Coordinates of C-alpha atoms in Angstrom, one line a residue:
M1 CA 25.5 13.1 23.9
N2 CA 25.5 16.9 24.2
K3 CA 25.4 17.4 20.5
I4 CA 23.6 15.7 17.6
S5 CA 24.1 16.1 13.9
S6 CA 23.0 15.2 10.5
E7 CA 24.8 15.6 7.1
S8 CA 24.2 19.3 7.0
S9 CA 23.0 20.4 10.5
I10 CA 24.3 20.2 14.1
A11 CA 22.6 20.9 17.4
F12 CA 24.5 21.7 20.6
H13 CA 22.7 20.9 23.8
P14 CA 23.0 23.6 26.6
G15 CA 25.0 20.9 28.5
Y16 CA 27.8 21.3 25.9
Y17 CA 28.3 24.9 27.1
V18 CA 27.9 24.0 30.8
K19 CA 30.8 21.6 30.3
R20 CA 32.9 24.3 28.7
Y21 CA 32.1 26.7 31.7
L22 CA 33.1 24.0 34.1
D23 CA 36.4 23.3 32.3
F24 CA 37.1 27.1 32.1
Q25 CA 36.5 27.6 35.8
Y26 CA 38.1 24.3 36.9
M27 CA 34.9 23.4 38.6
K28 CA 33.8 19.8 39.2
Q29 CA 30.2 18.6 38.5
S30 CA 29.8 17.8 42.2
E31 CA 30.6 21.4 43.1
L32 CA 28.2 22.7 40.4
A33 CA 25.5 20.4 41.9
E34 CA 26.0 21.9 45.3
R35 CA 25.9 25.5 44.0
L36 CA 22.7 24.7 42.1
N37 CA 21.2 22.9 45.1
T38 CA 20.6 19.8 43.0
S39 CA 22.0 16.3 42.6
E40 CA 25.2 15.3 40.8
K41 CA 23.0 13.0 38.7
T42 CA 21.0 16.0 37.4
V43 CA 24.2 17.9 36.5
S44 CA 25.6 14.8 34.8
Q45 CA 22.5 14.3 32.8
L46 CA 22.5 18.0 31.9
V47 CA 26.2 18.0 30.8
N48 CA 25.6 14.8 28.7
G49 CA 22.5 16.2 27.0
K50 CA 20.1 13.8 28.6
I51 CA 17.8 16.4 30.1
D52 CA 16.7 19.8 28.9
L53 CA 16.8 23.0 30.8
N54 CA 13.9 24.1 33.0
N55 CA 13.4 27.5 34.6
D56 CA 15.1 26.5 37.9
L57 CA 18.2 25.3 36.1
I58 CA 18.3 28.4 33.8
E59 CA 18.1 30.7 36.8
G60 CA 20.6 28.7 38.8
L61 CA 23.2 28.6 35.9
A62 CA 22.9 32.3 35.3
T63 CA 23.6 33.0 39.0
V64 CA 26.5 30.5 39.4
F65 CA 28.3 31.5 36.1
G66 CA 27.4 35.2 36.3
T67 CA 25.5 35.3 33.1
S68 CA 22.1 36.4 32.1
K69 CA 19.1 34.1 32.2
D70 CA 18.4 35.0 28.5
L71 CA 21.7 33.4 27.5
W72 CA 20.7 30.0 28.8
Q73 CA 17.1 30.4 27.6
N74 CA 18.3 31.3 24.1
L75 CA 20.8 28.4 24.0
N76 CA 18.0 26.1 25.0
N77 CA 15.6 27.5 22.4
Q78 CA 18.3 27.3 19.7
Y79 CA 19.1 23.7 20.6
L80 CA 15.5 22.7 20.4
E81 CA 15.2 24.4 17.0
D82 CA 18.4 22.9 15.7
K83 CA 17.5 19.5 17.1
R84 CA 14.2 19.5 15.2
Q85 CA 16.1 20.4 12.0
V86 CA 18.5 17.5 12.6
E87 CA 15.6 15.1 13.3
L88 CA 13.8 16.2 10.2
E89 CA 16.9 15.7 8.0
K90 CA 17.4 12.2 9.5
Q91 CA 13.7 11.4 8.9
F92 CA 14.0 12.7 5.4
N93 CA 17.0 10.5 4.7
K94 CA 15.1 7.4 6.0
E95 CA 12.0 8.2 4.0
K96 CA 14.1 9.0 0.9
K97 CA 15.2 5.4 0.9
I98 CA 11.5 4.3 0.9
L99 CA 10.7 6.8 -1.9
D100 CA 13.6 5.4 -4.0
K101 CA 11.8 2.0 -3.9
M102 CA 8.5 3.5 -5.2
K103 CA 7.6 4.6 -8.7
Y104 CA 6.4 8.2 -8.0
S105 CA 5.1 8.5 -11.6
F106 CA 2.5 5.8 -10.8
W107 CA 0.7 8.3 -8.6
S108 CA 1.6 11.5 -10.5
D109 CA 0.7 10.2 -13.9
N110 CA -2.7 9.1 -12.6
G111 CA -3.4 12.5 -11.0
F112 CA -3.2 11.4 -7.4
V113 CA -0.3 13.6 -6.5
K114 CA 1.3 16.6 -8.2
K115 CA 4.2 16.2 -10.6
T116 CA 7.5 17.3 -8.9
R117 CA 11.1 16.4 -9.0
N118 CA 11.7 17.6 -5.4
S119 CA 12.2 14.6 -3.1
K120 CA 10.8 16.4 0.0
E121 CA 7.7 17.4 -2.0
R122 CA 7.3 13.9 -3.3
I123 CA 7.5 12.5 0.2
Q124 CA 4.9 14.9 1.5
E125 CA 2.6 14.3 -1.4
L126 CA 2.7 10.6 -0.9
R127 CA 2.2 10.9 2.9
N128 CA -0.9 13.0 2.2
F129 CA -2.3 10.7 -0.4
L130 CA -1.6 7.4 1.4
H131 CA -2.7 8.8 4.8
V132 CA 0.5 8.0 6.6
S133 CA 2.6 10.3 8.8
S134 CA 5.8 8.8 7.5
L135 CA 6.6 6.6 4.4
L136 CA 8.4 4.3 6.8
V137 CA 5.0 2.9 7.8
L138 CA 4.7 1.4 4.3
A139 CA 7.7 -0.9 5.1
R140 CA 6.0 -2.6 8.0
P141 CA 5.2 -6.2 7.1
N142 CA 2.0 -6.1 9.1
F143 CA 0.6 -2.8 8.0
I144 CA -2.2 -3.3 5.4
V145 CA -0.9 -6.4 3.6
Q146 CA 0.3 -9.1 6.0
Y147 CA 3.7 -10.7 5.1
K148 CA 5.4 -13.8 6.4
T149 CA 8.5 -12.3 7.9
A150 CA 10.3 -15.6 7.9
V151 CA 10.1 -15.9 4.1
K152 CA 13.6 -15.1 2.9
N153 CA 12.7 -13.8 -0.6
V154 CA 10.3 -11.2 0.6
K155 CA 11.9 -7.9 -0.4
E156 CA 11.2 -4.6 1.3
A157 CA 10.2 -3.1 -2.1
N158 CA 7.4 -5.7 -2.3
I159 CA 6.1 -4.8 1.2
I160 CA 6.2 -1.0 0.5
N161 CA 4.5 -1.2 -2.9
S162 CA 1.9 -3.7 -1.9
N163 CA 0.8 -1.6 1.0
A164 CA 0.8 1.5 -1.2
W165 CA -1.2 -0.2 -4.0
V166 CA -3.9 -1.4 -1.6
Q167 CA -4.1 2.0 0.1
T168 CA -4.6 3.5 -3.4
A169 CA -7.4 1.1 -4.1
L170 CA -8.9 2.0 -0.7
N171 CA -8.8 5.7 -1.4
L172 CA -10.6 5.2 -4.7
A173 CA -13.2 3.0 -3.1
N174 CA -13.9 5.3 -0.2
E175 CA -14.7 8.1 -2.6
M176 CA -17.2 6.0 -4.6
Q177 CA -20.9 6.3 -4.0
V178 CA -22.6 2.8 -4.0
E179 CA -25.9 1.4 -2.8
P180 CA -26.1 -0.6 0.5
L181 CA -24.6 -4.0 0.1
D182 CA -26.9 -6.5 -1.6
L183 CA -25.2 -9.9 -2.3
K184 CA -28.4 -11.5 -3.5
Y185 CA -28.6 -8.9 -6.3
L186 CA -25.0 -9.4 -7.2
K187 CA -25.6 -13.2 -7.3
S188 CA -28.5 -12.7 -9.6
K189 CA -26.4 -10.7 -12.0
L190 CA -23.6 -13.2 -12.4
P191 CA -24.9 -14.7 -15.7
E192 CA -25.1 -11.1 -17.1
I193 CA -21.6 -10.4 -15.9
R194 CA -20.4 -13.6 -17.5
R195 CA -21.9 -12.7 -20.9
M196 CA -20.0 -9.4 -20.8
S197 CA -17.0 -11.3 -21.9
L198 CA -18.4 -11.2 -25.4
K199 CA -18.3 -7.4 -25.3
D200 CA -15.5 -4.8 -25.6
P201 CA -14.2 -3.2 -22.5
E202 CA -15.5 0.2 -23.6
I203 CA -19.0 -1.4 -23.5
F204 CA -18.8 -3.8 -20.5
M205 CA -16.8 -1.7 -18.0
P206 CA -19.5 1.0 -17.4
Q207 CA -22.2 -1.8 -17.2
L208 CA -20.0 -3.8 -14.8
K209 CA -19.4 -0.8 -12.6
A210 CA -23.1 0.0 -12.5
I211 CA -24.0 -3.6 -11.4
F212 CA -21.3 -3.6 -8.7
A213 CA -22.4 -0.1 -7.4
K214 CA -26.0 -1.2 -7.1
A215 CA -24.8 -4.3 -5.2
G216 CA -22.8 -2.2 -2.7
V217 CA -19.5 -3.1 -4.2
A218 CA -16.9 -0.4 -4.9
F219 CA -15.2 -1.9 -8.0
V220 CA -11.9 -0.4 -9.1
V221 CA -9.3 -1.5 -11.7
V222 CA -6.0 -0.1 -10.4
P223 CA -3.0 0.3 -12.7
N224 CA -0.2 -2.1 -12.2
L225 CA 2.6 -1.0 -9.8
R226 CA 6.1 -2.2 -10.1
N227 CA 7.3 -4.5 -7.3
C228 CA 3.7 -4.9 -6.0
G229 CA 2.8 -8.5 -6.9
I230 CA -0.9 -8.1 -5.9
N231 CA -3.5 -9.2 -8.4
G232 CA -6.6 -8.2 -6.4
V233 CA -8.0 -7.3 -3.0
V234 CA -11.3 -7.5 -1.2
K235 CA -12.0 -5.5 1.9
W236 CA -15.2 -4.5 3.8
L237 CA -15.6 -0.8 4.3
G238 CA -18.1 -0.9 7.1
K239 CA -21.1 -3.3 7.0
Q240 CA -22.8 -2.0 3.8
K241 CA -19.9 -1.5 1.4
V242 CA -17.0 -3.6 0.1
L243 CA -14.0 -2.9 -2.0
L244 CA -13.2 -5.1 -4.9
A245 CA -10.0 -4.1 -6.7
I246 CA -8.1 -5.9 -9.4
N247 CA -4.8 -5.1 -11.1
D248 CA -4.7 -4.3 -14.8
R249 CA -1.3 -5.8 -15.5
R250 CA -2.6 -9.1 -17.0
K251 CA -4.6 -7.9 -20.0
D252 CA -5.5 -11.2 -21.7
S253 CA -9.3 -11.7 -21.7
D254 CA -9.2 -15.1 -20.0
I255 CA -7.0 -13.8 -17.1
F256 CA -9.1 -10.7 -16.6
W257 CA -12.4 -12.6 -16.3
F258 CA -11.0 -15.4 -14.2
A259 CA -9.4 -12.8 -11.8
L260 CA -12.7 -10.9 -11.6
F261 CA -14.8 -13.9 -10.7
H262 CA -12.1 -15.0 -8.3
E263 CA -12.5 -11.7 -6.4
I264 CA -16.3 -11.9 -6.6
K265 CA -16.1 -15.2 -4.7
H266 CA -14.0 -13.4 -2.0
V267 CA -16.9 -10.9 -1.7
F268 CA -19.4 -13.8 -1.2
Q269 CA -17.1 -15.3 1.5
Q270 CA -17.9 -12.2 3.6
K271 CA -14.8 -12.1 5.7
V272 CA -15.7 -8.8 7.4
G273 CA -12.8 -7.2 9.2
H274 CA -10.2 -8.8 7.1
T275 CA -8.3 -7.8 3.9
I276 CA -8.2 -10.7 1.4
V277 CA -5.3 -10.2 -0.9
S278 CA -4.8 -12.3 -4.0
A279 CA -1.1 -12.1 -4.9
D280 CA 1.8 -13.8 -6.6
K281 CA 2.7 -16.9 -4.4
S282 CA 6.3 -15.9 -4.2
I283 CA 5.9 -12.7 -2.3
G284 CA 4.9 -14.4 1.0
I285 CA 1.5 -13.1 2.0
T286 CA 0.0 -14.4 5.2
S287 CA -3.2 -13.8 7.1
A288 CA -5.2 -14.8 10.2
L289 CA -7.5 -16.5 7.7
D290 CA -7.0 -19.8 5.9
L291 CA -5.9 -18.1 2.7
E292 CA -5.1 -21.3 0.9
K293 CA -8.6 -22.6 1.4
L294 CA -10.2 -19.2 0.5
E295 CA -8.1 -19.1 -2.7
Q296 CA -9.0 -22.6 -3.7
E297 CA -12.7 -21.8 -3.2
A298 CA -12.3 -18.7 -5.3
D299 CA -10.4 -20.5 -8.0
S300 CA -13.1 -23.2 -8.2
F301 CA -15.9 -20.6 -8.2
A302 CA -14.3 -18.6 -11.1
R303 CA -13.5 -21.8 -13.1
D304 CA -17.0 -23.3 -12.8
T305 CA -19.0 -20.1 -13.1
L306 CA -17.3 -19.1 -16.3
I307 CA -17.5 -22.6 -17.9
D308 CA -20.1 -25.1 -16.7
P309 CA -18.2 -28.2 -15.4
K310 CA -20.5 -30.8 -17.0
S311 CA -20.4 -29.1 -20.4
Y312 CA -16.7 -28.7 -20.2
E313 CA -16.2 -32.4 -19.2
V314 CA -18.2 -33.5 -22.3
F315 CA -16.1 -31.1 -24.5
V316 CA -12.7 -32.3 -23.4
R317 CA -13.7 -35.9 -23.6
K318 CA -14.2 -35.5 -27.3
G319 CA -10.6 -34.4 -27.6
D320 CA -11.3 -32.0 -30.5
F321 CA -9.4 -28.8 -29.6
S322 CA -9.4 -27.3 -33.1
Y323 CA -10.1 -23.7 -33.8
N324 CA -13.6 -24.4 -35.1
S325 CA -14.4 -26.7 -32.2
V326 CA -13.3 -24.1 -29.6
V327 CA -15.2 -21.3 -31.2
S328 CA -18.4 -23.4 -31.6
F329 CA -18.3 -24.6 -28.0
S330 CA -17.7 -21.1 -26.6
K331 CA -20.6 -19.7 -28.7
N332 CA -22.9 -22.4 -27.4
I333 CA -22.1 -21.6 -23.7
G334 CA -22.0 -17.8 -24.3
I335 CA -18.4 -16.8 -23.5
Q336 CA -15.6 -15.2 -25.4
P337 CA -13.5 -18.1 -26.9
G338 CA -10.3 -16.8 -25.3
L339 CA -11.6 -17.9 -21.8
L340 CA -11.8 -21.5 -23.0
V341 CA -8.4 -21.3 -24.7
G342 CA -6.8 -20.1 -21.4
R343 CA -8.3 -22.9 -19.4
L344 CA -7.3 -25.6 -22.0
Q345 CA -3.8 -24.2 -21.9
H346 CA -3.7 -24.1 -18.1
E347 CA -4.9 -27.7 -17.8
G348 CA -2.5 -29.0 -20.4
Y349 CA -4.9 -29.9 -23.2
I350 CA -3.2 -27.6 -25.6
G351 CA 0.1 -25.9 -25.7
F352 CA 0.5 -22.3 -24.6
N353 CA 1.5 -21.5 -28.2
R354 CA -1.9 -22.6 -29.6
L355 CA -5.0 -20.6 -30.4
N356 CA -3.7 -17.4 -28.8
G357 CA -5.4 -15.5 -31.6
L358 CA -8.7 -16.2 -29.9
K359 CA -7.6 -14.4 -26.8
L360 CA -8.4 -10.7 -26.6
K361 CA -5.9 -8.2 -25.3
Y362 CA -7.8 -5.7 -23.2
R363 CA -6.7 -2.1 -22.9
I364 CA -8.5 -0.8 -19.8
V365 CA -7.8 2.9 -19.5
F366 CA -7.7 4.1 -15.9
K367 CA -9.8 7.3 -15.5
Q368 CA -10.5 9.6 -12.7
E369 CA -14.2 8.6 -13.0
N370 CA -13.5 6.7 -9.8
N371 CA -14.3 10.1 -8.2
Y372 CA -11.1 10.4 -6.2
K373 CA -10.7 13.9 -4.8
K374 CA -7.4 15.3 -3.7

């Protein structure tokens, strides 16, 4: 086509004006080709906007049509400028559709990007923060988070926000200073981490981050993002540093500690070169790894590390799931009672409406102490 347009811009290829000159002078393309000493194919491509002007064509057109070379040079320059504007507007419209599926306030409220109502500014802010040349990249099912494209209920909003959430976690982790990876040290600290369930988040979070940092683990709790569906992620950042990120959307104490130890197991699995994503089953995550096996191992590790299997077996065999019994058993094994309540509910020993008062509701405030720098 010898002209292209967007909603508010239009660009006329020089071939548009060549066609008008030919019509005005009743000249066929074949005759123009002879006068320009070129092929009919070249003239056809020029008239239809498939090739741009070069110096030979500019000089030839000026001679044949009795115009100045500047005329054709200016028409060509104007076309390239207008074409760029049309392309930018089309690109903006495509990225605006992606932006509309993202909650910009998630990033602006947490200080990652500036607050603005201007859509173009928002797009550029998110491009910069998420390190992508276009927001369209976030909609690719195989970008950071791998999706099963055959799963019908996978929505584009899930793909976009999952990729954006993980990239946010990666940004935070990349800015964190940690010691070289030391999994033996981390393993030795598991009993201490487990006992932290007895403390308030204001106390245990700094201690937890300090242990992880010394072990070479960049630990971040990332706020929940709508349409994300990701609970946690583990990814190696080189050979001596690993990201461990969890979502703060599930604030019950039992879920927090289970999710944390679940992700710790993924660290111990040492799948360097892969991103292990723990997510809602319904969103269709896939991987080159055997995710089902890795997830089962992580679930078993979290379950048995938090509550000793033999002690738990003896406890449930007694069948006494009263308030006093649960509190007493939890105290004996050194965990917050809500962790035991959550497991008893999950395994069907008590209803989900029982003993919820023993569960703590955590309020973990996200702070820029993660050292992210814009």
